[in-house]
């Protein structure tokens, strides 16, 4: 669409608004107007996008359309098309990346209509929704005194008979919850939450799949004396309205089938729009609406509330079920921090439900409902989505804080699907098994699951007919290998690998079984091996959590050689991209390393210090990513502990000290304004910087001093630190200028000169005297850049001069009027010497040490040009000749350089300027 056409359409927006209004008498005109507005909101690469005022107008029009009931003169199919167009428009606005849902009312209104539209036309449901959904504030779960007071007040006004009745109901509820741990059966239910909607179930219209689901015992219980049961997949009670891969059967006639198809498209459009909404808002905002879309275990006598799992279990369209699972997966992704508060409790007699218990209940219900959906699903595509959703749940749920057997149930249900005829189901099943064995806390439940016999629970059936073991089998496991041996040994205590590892190996190297060849994608014609996706998934190092768990455990070893090797291995692990962004893993590794830093063995402390340096390197890498969640979630208390340990380690032997100061520099760079503002950080920051200053000046090994100068440069990179005004400013600069002029090691000098060129604002260099001291020190260092008696240092002379010249030019580009007299003095006394080295800097790049300076000739001469432009723009008092002298010096230097390089055009431009 051209800009002219866009302006034309924008001019017609008022007309479209009028045509899409509820007062429009012609339903088809209203639908067409909303359709046009939705197309206006499409984002086309390279084309101008809809301006913000019009975005808001369109959004409100779409929202009003979705909130309004069907008018009497509009038929059902036209109404479905109207809703589809409105949902498409909102999705386009969100996908364009221009519209932000920052207002609570705006987001709440959108979520309310999306939830309503998600269930549009679903058989057996009639959902009532408020106009706006409001987030659940976490503090409301902490109001114990208020809740108790309200309950005691209300109970005091009730007759005694009501109290007895309440007591009986409560005891029934307790009994029900206890039985639920033993047998997870029943229809999909969720706890009522204010504003999340209420379901009215119509008699006689209950979805057939729901009836079938209610009869399934999830824990594998059956007749006495039997450990496994076969689920009746052949029974018609397990079939949804659709028994094939198509959305609907045509039994009810063409028109009704068409209407159902349109209704399903509305539900799919609402779910797609919800997915775009999730991607447009922060996760911490999204989780305020958790209870509105995620099921919870219902309380006795409470009405059912609908959730995404309602669609997963009861929607007759496989595509809609898959869409609902995609949305649920998006909600669960990255929810580890949110779910980590969950905690199961046996205390059912509280006057209120704590937030931690509510989240634990929600996690349990998710497990129950997803496993119900797993065994009831007939579509392979939707089955894959269920398993992927389970993998997301398992990856984020805090099983160490939940009651046992949840993972056992998932494990026993998923094992038969490893032999499923569809390759995507098999791949996702392996992914889920990998997620189970990768649960972060070392769980005895998982270790015992790995000890199951190789054939336990596996089936070669093409259908998903699992043979389930009782979830409590592992409690009755016979005495045998210890838990330490469980993860690597067979049930009989032999040295053979566990069945999962053997399965993965066989998948990679052995020919596939005939039973798995039904619908393999990704395998070459006539191939006797598993398809590539399956073999690749089998290679995914099932051993990851084992390695992490073993390392964290070995960190407590009494053998110092083992402990030293463990510390070093953790320092390597924390550099892996897949682990360094995991806040919990980084925190666990940090605590383990800090413990090793206290060890009596110098070798252990040295390895721990090296690993601490690597770990803090990852903090900087994570800080430079667009997503700020890692910085927000990383513990401030842990940062304090790391700073204290780094300060103590900087007083240790040189083997420890070199990496301790590297870690301190990274930590001081990582600190956020929220940390620095806190009084408890002020003293520790001062101590850390003093430790770095002391190490820069100490007569330690050159590696130690180099790391200290590098760390000081990292400190200067943090704009939140009060460099330039803090008392330690002059001490830091004095230490670096002392090194750059007098250190015997040229690599240390190079690093100190690089640190001096880091501050990006004049104010961060402190007073005029401080600036002059830094400037004069760099000029002196340039003069002495060849003064050495060690021939090994000569190869670094060019790099040193390059870095010093870069620092001088950087200081020139920041100088103010008060600094010019000092610079003029250098020009008058040492102008020829400085010009010769600057010309060398312009003509050749740095050699040896890489300090991140400019390398191309264009970058280097651009630096000098920018310095000249800045000095020319400085306002000075009348009669001040400093500015003229410095400008003349820079112009002459550039003229000589351009003339020698044959750039006559640049010389003419310089003269014209």
Coordinates of C-alpha atoms in Angstrom, one line a residue, residues 144-552:
X144 CA -4.0 -13.2 57.5
X145 CA -5.3 -11.0 60.3
X146 CA -7.9 -9.5 58.1
X147 CA -9.2 -12.9 56.9
X148 CA -9.3 -14.3 60.4
X149 CA -11.1 -11.3 61.7
X150 CA -13.7 -11.5 58.9
X151 CA -14.3 -15.2 59.5
X152 CA -14.6 -14.9 63.2
X153 CA -17.0 -12.0 62.8
X154 CA -19.1 -13.8 60.3
X155 CA -19.0 -17.1 62.2
X156 CA -20.1 -15.4 65.4
X157 CA -23.4 -14.4 63.8
X158 CA -24.2 -17.9 62.6
X159 CA -26.3 -20.4 64.5
X160 CA -24.6 -23.5 66.0
X161 CA -26.2 -25.8 63.5
X162 CA -24.5 -24.0 60.6
X163 CA -21.2 -24.5 62.3
X164 CA -21.7 -28.2 62.5
X165 CA -22.7 -28.3 58.9
X166 CA -19.7 -26.4 57.9
X167 CA -17.5 -28.8 59.9
X168 CA -19.0 -31.8 58.1
X169 CA -18.4 -30.1 54.7
X170 CA -14.8 -29.3 55.6
X171 CA -14.2 -32.9 56.7
X172 CA -15.5 -34.1 53.4
X173 CA -13.3 -31.7 51.6
X174 CA -10.3 -32.9 53.5
X175 CA -11.2 -36.5 52.7
X176 CA -11.7 -35.6 49.0
X177 CA -8.2 -33.9 48.7
X178 CA -6.5 -36.8 50.5
X179 CA -8.1 -39.3 48.1
X180 CA -7.1 -37.2 45.1
X181 CA -3.5 -37.9 45.9
X182 CA -4.2 -41.6 45.5
X183 CA -6.5 -41.5 42.5
X184 CA -6.4 -38.6 40.0
X185 CA -9.7 -39.0 38.2
X186 CA -12.6 -36.8 37.4
X187 CA -13.7 -34.1 35.0
X188 CA -11.8 -30.9 34.3
X189 CA -12.5 -28.4 37.0
X190 CA -10.9 -25.2 38.2
X191 CA -11.1 -23.0 41.3
X192 CA -13.4 -20.0 41.0
X193 CA -11.7 -16.7 40.8
X194 CA -13.5 -13.4 40.8
X195 CA -13.9 -12.1 37.3
X196 CA -12.8 -15.3 35.5
X197 CA -16.2 -16.4 34.3
X198 CA -18.7 -19.0 35.4
X199 CA -19.8 -22.1 33.5
X200 CA -23.3 -23.3 33.1
X201 CA -23.4 -26.9 32.0
X202 CA -26.4 -27.7 29.8
X203 CA -28.0 -31.0 30.6
X204 CA -27.7 -33.5 27.8
X205 CA -25.1 -31.5 25.9
X206 CA -22.0 -32.6 27.7
X207 CA -19.2 -33.3 25.3
X208 CA -18.7 -37.1 24.9
X209 CA -14.9 -36.8 25.5
X210 CA -15.6 -35.3 28.9
X211 CA -17.7 -38.3 29.9
X212 CA -15.0 -40.7 28.8
X213 CA -12.4 -38.8 30.7
X214 CA -14.3 -38.9 33.9
X215 CA -14.1 -42.7 34.0
X216 CA -10.3 -43.0 33.6
X217 CA -8.1 -43.9 36.7
X218 CA -4.9 -42.0 36.1
X219 CA -2.8 -43.7 38.7
X220 CA -3.0 -47.0 37.0
X221 CA -5.0 -48.6 39.7
X222 CA -7.1 -51.6 38.7
X223 CA -8.3 -55.0 40.0
X224 CA -6.4 -56.3 43.0
X225 CA -3.1 -58.0 42.3
X226 CA -2.6 -56.2 39.0
X227 CA 0.1 -53.6 38.5
X228 CA -0.9 -52.3 35.0
X229 CA -4.1 -51.6 33.2
X230 CA -4.8 -51.1 29.5
X231 CA -6.9 -48.0 28.7
X232 CA -9.9 -48.7 26.5
X233 CA -8.9 -46.7 23.5
X234 CA -11.2 -48.7 21.3
X235 CA -14.2 -47.6 23.4
X236 CA -16.5 -45.1 21.8
X237 CA -16.6 -43.2 25.0
X238 CA -13.0 -42.0 24.3
X239 CA -13.9 -40.4 21.0
X240 CA -14.6 -36.7 20.6
X241 CA -17.2 -35.4 18.2
X242 CA -14.5 -35.8 15.6
X243 CA -12.9 -39.3 15.2
X244 CA -10.7 -38.4 12.3
X245 CA -8.1 -35.7 11.5
X246 CA -10.8 -33.4 10.1
X247 CA -12.5 -30.9 12.4
X248 CA -16.0 -32.2 12.2
X249 CA -18.2 -35.0 10.9
X250 CA -21.0 -34.2 8.5
X251 CA -23.7 -36.2 10.4
X252 CA -25.7 -33.1 11.3
X253 CA -25.9 -31.8 7.8
X254 CA -24.0 -29.3 5.7
X255 CA -25.4 -26.0 7.2
X256 CA -24.9 -27.0 10.9
X257 CA -21.4 -28.4 10.0
X258 CA -20.6 -25.1 8.3
X259 CA -21.8 -23.1 11.4
X260 CA -19.6 -25.2 13.7
X261 CA -16.6 -24.7 11.4
X262 CA -17.1 -20.9 11.7
X263 CA -17.5 -21.1 15.4
X264 CA -14.3 -23.1 15.7
X265 CA -12.5 -20.4 13.6
X266 CA -13.6 -17.8 16.1
X267 CA -12.2 -19.8 19.0
X268 CA -8.9 -20.3 17.0
X269 CA -8.7 -16.6 16.2
X270 CA -9.2 -15.7 19.9
X271 CA -6.4 -18.1 20.9
X272 CA -4.1 -16.8 18.2
X273 CA -4.8 -13.2 19.4
X274 CA -4.2 -14.3 23.0
X275 CA -0.8 -15.8 21.9
X276 CA 0.1 -12.4 20.4
X277 CA -1.0 -10.7 23.6
X278 CA 1.3 -12.9 25.7
X279 CA 4.2 -11.9 23.5
X280 CA 3.4 -8.2 23.8
X281 CA 3.4 -8.0 27.6
X282 CA 5.9 -8.8 30.3
X283 CA 5.6 -12.1 32.0
X284 CA 5.2 -10.6 35.5
X285 CA 2.1 -8.8 34.2
X286 CA 0.8 -11.9 32.5
X287 CA 1.1 -14.0 35.7
X288 CA -1.3 -11.6 37.4
X289 CA -4.0 -13.2 35.3
X290 CA -2.8 -16.8 35.9
X291 CA -5.9 -17.9 37.7
X292 CA -8.2 -16.7 34.9
X293 CA -6.7 -19.0 32.3
X294 CA -5.0 -21.9 34.2
X295 CA -7.0 -24.5 36.0
X296 CA -7.0 -25.0 39.8
X297 CA -8.2 -27.8 42.0
X298 CA -11.9 -26.8 42.8
X299 CA -13.2 -26.4 46.3
X300 CA -16.2 -28.5 47.4
X301 CA -19.4 -27.0 46.4
X302 CA -17.8 -24.3 44.2
X303 CA -19.0 -23.7 40.6
X304 CA -16.7 -24.8 37.8
X305 CA -14.6 -22.1 36.1
X306 CA -13.4 -22.5 32.6
X307 CA -9.7 -22.4 31.5
X308 CA -7.5 -23.3 28.6
X309 CA -7.7 -26.9 29.7
X310 CA -11.5 -26.9 29.2
X311 CA -10.8 -26.4 25.5
X312 CA -8.0 -29.0 25.5
X313 CA -10.4 -31.6 26.9
X314 CA -13.7 -30.7 25.4
X315 CA -13.3 -28.8 22.1
X316 CA -14.4 -31.1 19.2
X317 CA -11.8 -29.4 16.8
X318 CA -8.3 -30.8 17.0
X319 CA -6.9 -27.6 15.6
X320 CA -8.6 -25.6 18.4
X321 CA -7.2 -28.0 21.0
X322 CA -3.8 -27.6 19.5
X323 CA -4.1 -23.8 19.6
X324 CA -5.2 -23.9 23.3
X325 CA -2.1 -26.0 24.1
X326 CA 0.2 -23.6 22.3
X327 CA -1.2 -20.7 24.4
X328 CA -0.7 -22.7 27.6
X329 CA 2.8 -23.6 26.6
X330 CA 3.6 -19.9 26.0
X331 CA 2.3 -19.1 29.5
X332 CA 4.3 -21.9 31.1
X333 CA 7.5 -20.9 29.2
X334 CA 9.8 -19.0 31.5
X335 CA 7.5 -19.5 34.5
X336 CA 10.1 -21.2 36.7
X337 CA 10.6 -18.1 39.0
X338 CA 6.8 -17.6 39.3
X339 CA 6.1 -21.3 40.1
X340 CA 9.0 -21.6 42.5
X341 CA 6.8 -20.2 45.3
X342 CA 4.6 -23.3 45.1
X343 CA 4.4 -25.5 48.1
X344 CA 2.2 -28.4 49.0
X345 CA 0.9 -28.6 52.5
X346 CA -1.1 -31.0 54.5
X347 CA -2.7 -28.3 56.6
X348 CA -6.2 -28.1 55.2
X349 CA -7.7 -26.2 58.1
X350 CA -6.4 -22.8 57.4
X351 CA -8.8 -19.8 57.4
X352 CA -7.5 -18.8 54.0
X353 CA -5.5 -20.4 51.1
X354 CA -1.9 -19.1 50.9
X355 CA -0.7 -18.1 47.5
X356 CA 2.0 -20.8 47.6
X357 CA -0.6 -23.5 48.1
X358 CA -2.9 -22.1 45.4
X359 CA 0.0 -22.3 42.9
X360 CA 0.9 -25.8 44.0
X361 CA -2.8 -26.8 43.5
X362 CA -2.7 -25.3 40.0
X363 CA 0.4 -27.2 39.1
X364 CA -1.2 -30.5 40.3
X365 CA -4.4 -29.8 38.3
X366 CA -2.3 -29.0 35.2
X367 CA -0.6 -32.4 35.5
X368 CA -4.0 -34.1 35.9
X369 CA -5.7 -32.4 33.0
X370 CA -2.8 -32.7 30.6
X371 CA -2.5 -36.5 31.3
X372 CA -6.3 -36.8 30.8
X373 CA -5.9 -35.0 27.5
X374 CA -2.9 -37.2 26.6
X375 CA -4.8 -40.5 26.8
X376 CA -7.9 -39.1 25.2
X377 CA -6.3 -37.5 22.2
X378 CA -6.7 -39.1 18.7
X379 CA -5.0 -36.5 16.6
X380 CA -1.2 -36.9 16.3
X381 CA -0.6 -33.2 15.7
X382 CA -2.6 -32.3 18.9
X383 CA -0.9 -35.1 20.8
X384 CA 2.5 -33.6 19.9
X385 CA 1.3 -30.3 21.4
X386 CA 0.1 -32.0 24.6
X387 CA 3.5 -33.6 25.1
X388 CA 5.3 -30.4 24.4
X389 CA 3.1 -28.6 26.9
X390 CA 3.9 -31.3 29.5
X391 CA 7.6 -30.8 28.8
X392 CA 7.3 -27.1 29.4
X393 CA 5.4 -27.7 32.6
X394 CA 8.0 -30.3 33.8
X395 CA 10.8 -27.9 33.0
X396 CA 9.4 -25.1 35.2
X397 CA 7.6 -26.8 38.1
X398 CA 9.4 -26.9 41.5
X399 CA 9.0 -30.7 42.2
X400 CA 11.2 -30.5 45.3
X401 CA 8.4 -28.4 46.9
X402 CA 5.5 -30.6 45.8
X403 CA 4.1 -33.9 46.9
X404 CA 5.6 -37.0 45.4
X405 CA 4.3 -39.0 42.5
X406 CA 3.6 -36.2 39.9
X407 CA 6.6 -37.1 37.9
X408 CA 6.0 -40.8 38.2
X409 CA 2.5 -40.3 36.7
X410 CA 3.9 -38.3 33.8
X411 CA 6.7 -40.9 33.3
X412 CA 4.4 -43.9 33.2
X413 CA 2.0 -42.2 30.8
X414 CA 4.6 -41.0 28.3
X415 CA 6.7 -44.2 28.0
X416 CA 4.3 -46.0 25.5
X417 CA 4.5 -43.0 23.2
X418 CA 8.2 -43.5 22.5
X419 CA 6.9 -46.3 20.2
X420 CA 4.1 -44.2 18.6
X421 CA 3.7 -44.4 14.8
X422 CA 4.1 -40.6 14.4
X423 CA 7.7 -39.4 14.5
X424 CA 6.8 -36.0 15.9
X425 CA 5.1 -37.7 18.8
X426 CA 8.2 -39.9 19.4
X427 CA 10.5 -36.9 19.3
X428 CA 8.4 -34.8 21.7
X429 CA 8.1 -37.9 24.0
X430 CA 11.9 -38.1 24.2
X431 CA 12.0 -34.3 24.9
X432 CA 9.6 -34.8 27.8
X433 CA 11.6 -37.7 29.2
X434 CA 14.7 -35.4 29.0
X435 CA 12.8 -32.7 30.9
X436 CA 11.9 -35.2 33.6
X437 CA 15.5 -36.3 34.2
X438 CA 16.6 -32.7 34.0
X439 CA 14.5 -31.4 36.9
X440 CA 16.8 -29.1 38.7
X441 CA 16.8 -30.4 42.2
X442 CA 18.2 -33.9 42.5
X443 CA 15.1 -36.0 43.2
X444 CA 15.1 -39.6 44.5
X445 CA 11.8 -40.1 42.6
X446 CA 13.6 -39.5 39.3
X447 CA 16.6 -41.6 40.3
X448 CA 14.4 -44.5 41.0
X449 CA 12.4 -44.1 37.8
X450 CA 15.7 -44.5 35.9
X451 CA 16.1 -47.9 37.6
X452 CA 13.0 -49.3 36.0
X453 CA 13.5 -52.4 33.9
X454 CA 14.1 -51.6 30.2
X455 CA 10.8 -53.0 29.2
X456 CA 8.7 -51.5 32.0
X457 CA 5.8 -49.6 30.5
X458 CA 7.0 -49.8 26.9
X459 CA 4.6 -50.9 24.3
X460 CA 5.1 -51.6 20.6
X461 CA 1.5 -50.7 19.8
X462 CA 0.9 -48.1 17.1
X463 CA -1.9 -46.6 19.2
X464 CA -1.3 -44.9 22.5
X465 CA -2.3 -47.8 24.7
X466 CA 0.0 -47.4 27.7
X467 CA 0.6 -50.1 30.4
X468 CA 0.8 -48.0 33.5
X469 CA 2.5 -48.9 36.7
X470 CA 1.2 -47.8 40.1
X471 CA 2.6 -44.3 40.9
X472 CA 3.7 -45.5 44.3
X473 CA 5.8 -48.4 43.0
X474 CA 9.0 -46.6 43.8
X475 CA 8.1 -46.3 47.4
X476 CA 8.1 -50.1 47.6
X477 CA 11.3 -50.5 45.7
X478 CA 13.5 -53.3 47.3
X479 CA 16.6 -52.4 49.0
X480 CA 19.5 -52.3 46.5
X481 CA 21.8 -49.7 45.2
X482 CA 22.1 -46.4 47.0
X483 CA 20.7 -43.2 45.6
X484 CA 24.2 -42.2 44.6
X485 CA 24.4 -45.3 42.4
X486 CA 20.8 -45.2 41.2
X487 CA 21.4 -42.8 38.4
X488 CA 24.1 -44.8 36.8
X489 CA 23.3 -48.4 37.6
X490 CA 20.7 -51.0 36.7
X491 CA 18.1 -52.3 39.2
X492 CA 20.2 -55.2 40.1
X493 CA 23.2 -53.1 40.9
X494 CA 25.2 -54.0 37.7
X495 CA 27.3 -51.5 35.9
X496 CA 25.0 -51.4 32.9
X497 CA 23.6 -47.9 31.9
X498 CA 20.0 -47.1 32.8
X499 CA 17.2 -48.0 30.3
X500 CA 16.8 -44.4 29.1
X501 CA 20.4 -44.2 28.0
X502 CA 20.2 -47.5 26.3
X503 CA 17.0 -46.4 24.5
X504 CA 18.8 -43.2 23.3
X505 CA 21.8 -45.2 22.1
X506 CA 19.6 -47.8 20.3
X507 CA 17.7 -44.9 18.7
X508 CA 20.8 -43.4 17.3
X509 CA 22.8 -46.5 16.1
X510 CA 20.2 -49.4 15.6
X511 CA 17.7 -49.9 12.8
X512 CA 14.2 -48.8 13.6
X513 CA 11.4 -51.2 14.4
X514 CA 8.7 -51.8 11.9
X515 CA 6.0 -50.6 14.3
X516 CA 7.4 -47.1 14.2
X517 CA 7.4 -46.6 10.4
X518 CA 3.8 -45.4 10.0
X519 CA 4.3 -41.7 9.3
X520 CA 8.0 -41.0 9.6
X521 CA 9.0 -37.6 8.3
X522 CA 12.6 -36.6 7.9
X523 CA 13.9 -40.1 7.0
X524 CA 15.2 -40.9 3.6
X525 CA 13.2 -43.3 1.4
X526 CA 14.2 -46.9 2.3
X527 CA 16.1 -45.8 5.3
X528 CA 16.4 -48.5 8.0
X529 CA 17.2 -46.0 10.8
X530 CA 15.0 -43.7 12.8
X531 CA 14.3 -40.3 11.1
X532 CA 16.9 -37.5 11.8
X533 CA 14.7 -35.5 14.2
X534 CA 14.3 -38.6 16.4
X535 CA 18.0 -39.5 16.4
X536 CA 19.0 -35.9 17.1
X537 CA 16.6 -35.7 20.1
X538 CA 18.1 -39.0 21.4
X539 CA 21.5 -37.3 21.4
X540 CA 20.2 -34.4 23.6
X541 CA 23.2 -35.3 26.8
X542 CA 19.9 -37.0 29.0
X543 CA 23.0 -36.7 31.0
X544 CA 22.9 -32.9 31.5
X545 CA 21.1 -32.9 34.8
X546 CA 23.2 -35.8 35.9
X547 CA 26.4 -33.9 35.2
X548 CA 25.1 -30.8 36.9
X549 CA 23.8 -32.7 39.9
X550 CA 27.0 -34.7 40.3
X551 CA 29.2 -31.6 40.1
X552 CA 27.2 -29.7 42.7

